[in-house]
Steps between C-alpha positions, in 0.01 A plus 500: 500500500852365457566133567685383808844405367582233757156340463540504122828308528355264763212368292742455213716280726805725475567616858773338708589749779364841595663718765253613770359845421543466122130468422415791729759719324358416156143565614603833655653671194640463152834332562813468291633145493786343311637173369857447387594329173852366462633575149716191459369454143373732228149360536267403779350151492170358622654436841480880544132517409376447857680818608391689190137401562538600867591852388215499248247411773660754733443775244146384417418524871589870491858493626825616339728223370875552485711256301860500614745364247811399689784643294709511819382184677542314172873558546493325838275194480218396733569175692127439565399165355843450342729205561808669356630847431423616150726678256497879536411708196682799356357850517442514122310170496291605798414835340378320187298252707340780703382673182343179368325421829366856515341459157332174600356635825348794311268252326333410831489818706340838437764769544251789483248648744501569872607149592710451189771241523860608541820328398818549702851357476690460826828562317395866496538534878777246550745615232635787715459322836850443639572178690606678820185712494286190450641302792480810722149618403335164432708214639506627858119475526477124428682246719687199368282280723190639327649431155625151592154394616354530148410173326667615178829527691462185713433279197821611334740482793588136438580549131662839548370855486714789379507833680350649182190283526483532878464877468225473238224538760656828616509630143137399438403637840651835404292497179187488714633776726590721201157451342332568834689827537489615136184342353287466817501124435359313802460147364734249342366187334669193356514122496497310829876439468548879529340536845834525683635768266175697515473511879864613518375805313211559741744467791741750343214748448393456862853554633612781271174692452283377786247420226245227433546291188327181395556173316299252296624189326337270248517122475763344279328326211527123479350266244272213595741240361791634703694639202622859509258764380617698199754245381488283189755267343630806317537704821311808617179618335594862422279804441728610215363351173856463370583265788168314518276529194136603559398157369714314757384745768137428412563125494656507848176627654277289275672182620486553877308245707141556613616554857762753397258680266255543791780659703668700224184665365453667838860617521587599145178657368280789610181299468255546786412231751160458332656460155752247629239299693286484183800384295589232754140373499499491120835322495385243758194419288704452180867452600598363158437846349766649732310828540714611794826451314366676192378800701830518691716472188292760314501755781868483586627477139303812405629684808867410451506511119188621315163389364664462159772269634236300686304449176820389326569250778148356474531465122839334541353255752224412255760414238641232728188383679201594283385538143708757317570611144797600290392862548520459879854369468605776262362756744755411768798729548841331509542519879163333561566240230834403654356500852208285389726237345787524744615148572365336182755335268658763274748519217637759259536460123620741233256671265678346202452153649128571540476621140675185376278270705307271264193442718346531846599139554866592453462812715362309798762227482843528333510878439449579868724219622203270569359754745137393457526155342785247503435403139330614180277195508358581843450864403318404180274255682390746771447784250270277297309418819438872561701522820755766403481877454735790438402841632160349587445405135418129482711310247327261262758428228842361607648631174379860528762774484627630836378852423345685795489855627759519777380612842671828589688452173716221641308214667301192402293313757453130434242299692476122520180371653325721756778583743838464330644829374831575329642843419714548189696824474598606149820704498 
């Protein structure tokens, strides 16, 4: 027997609003439902994962998920939750972004079978829609009073709202109408800030087609400490490994608080209630082992990237925080190596300068511009004490030749004490 979709989201703490009749519709028949993704970048980020997981649960409960990539609405700009109007993107940029988003969504959803997922782009039905036709066939059905009453509009009136943004809810409403008429789509889902736009669509369907359509929104994710979910000092945490390395992605989830991990593991994994309850009990008994964070980071890194990238991230973490060997370090690819040591002091020297370097003492002081040690004397003293290594090889003789196999053919990693790392690039 298929799971009840709304109940599945409820126990996971994801539901915000459900339009009356929605649950009855889903229990009555296999239903097509959609969520829109705004292609303002060529990658989704973890802020989109709630909606992606909503579609995943929707499909697992036997229904048909439709992912709408807003090639047309991306040219307009949604005012919901925004304090200012954003820059509009060109058609070429949007087309590229749509292609990239499509590829990422394919990793989560099954596009085969009776309830196989479907991807649509609203540019396909808007590109030939003339302005006069739109205001005649769509605009006349929704009053200005109705549009003005929306929170997304009210919050922007003081700072200024362009006509372009004001009409966004009509454009999104027409998406729902088009999908209702052409894809038998009876449900739209989204974040709680989308409620006003979604119900405009249900209203348009009622007025134009005398049909019943439904709405469900999920809670916006907040972190326990009040900081914004999905943001780091470096910005968004992206799903594209070129924008956020798998190692940094893994570390983001590994470092969430206990309270957030308890919340996130319900939302961002497919683990059952029994599995999650057992994990929480285990974590409560031994919180220092961070079992919840480890399970969360493993599950979501494998889903977004791969088991191989997850293993690489774990090995990279052990290099910083556990016992590791030279072989472990040499096994890192360049992207992971640079991500792992992003932020540590770095310098670049020429290969000829390395070849001419008399000793490791010189290398760690004058040759690298005193990167690791301010003087030869201090370098010599700490090497003799056994507190210095290069590429995880502990140095014993201050006068030994600076001859080491370069990582990725161009890097040396110096370590002073347990926690101080320095990256030397050899050009």
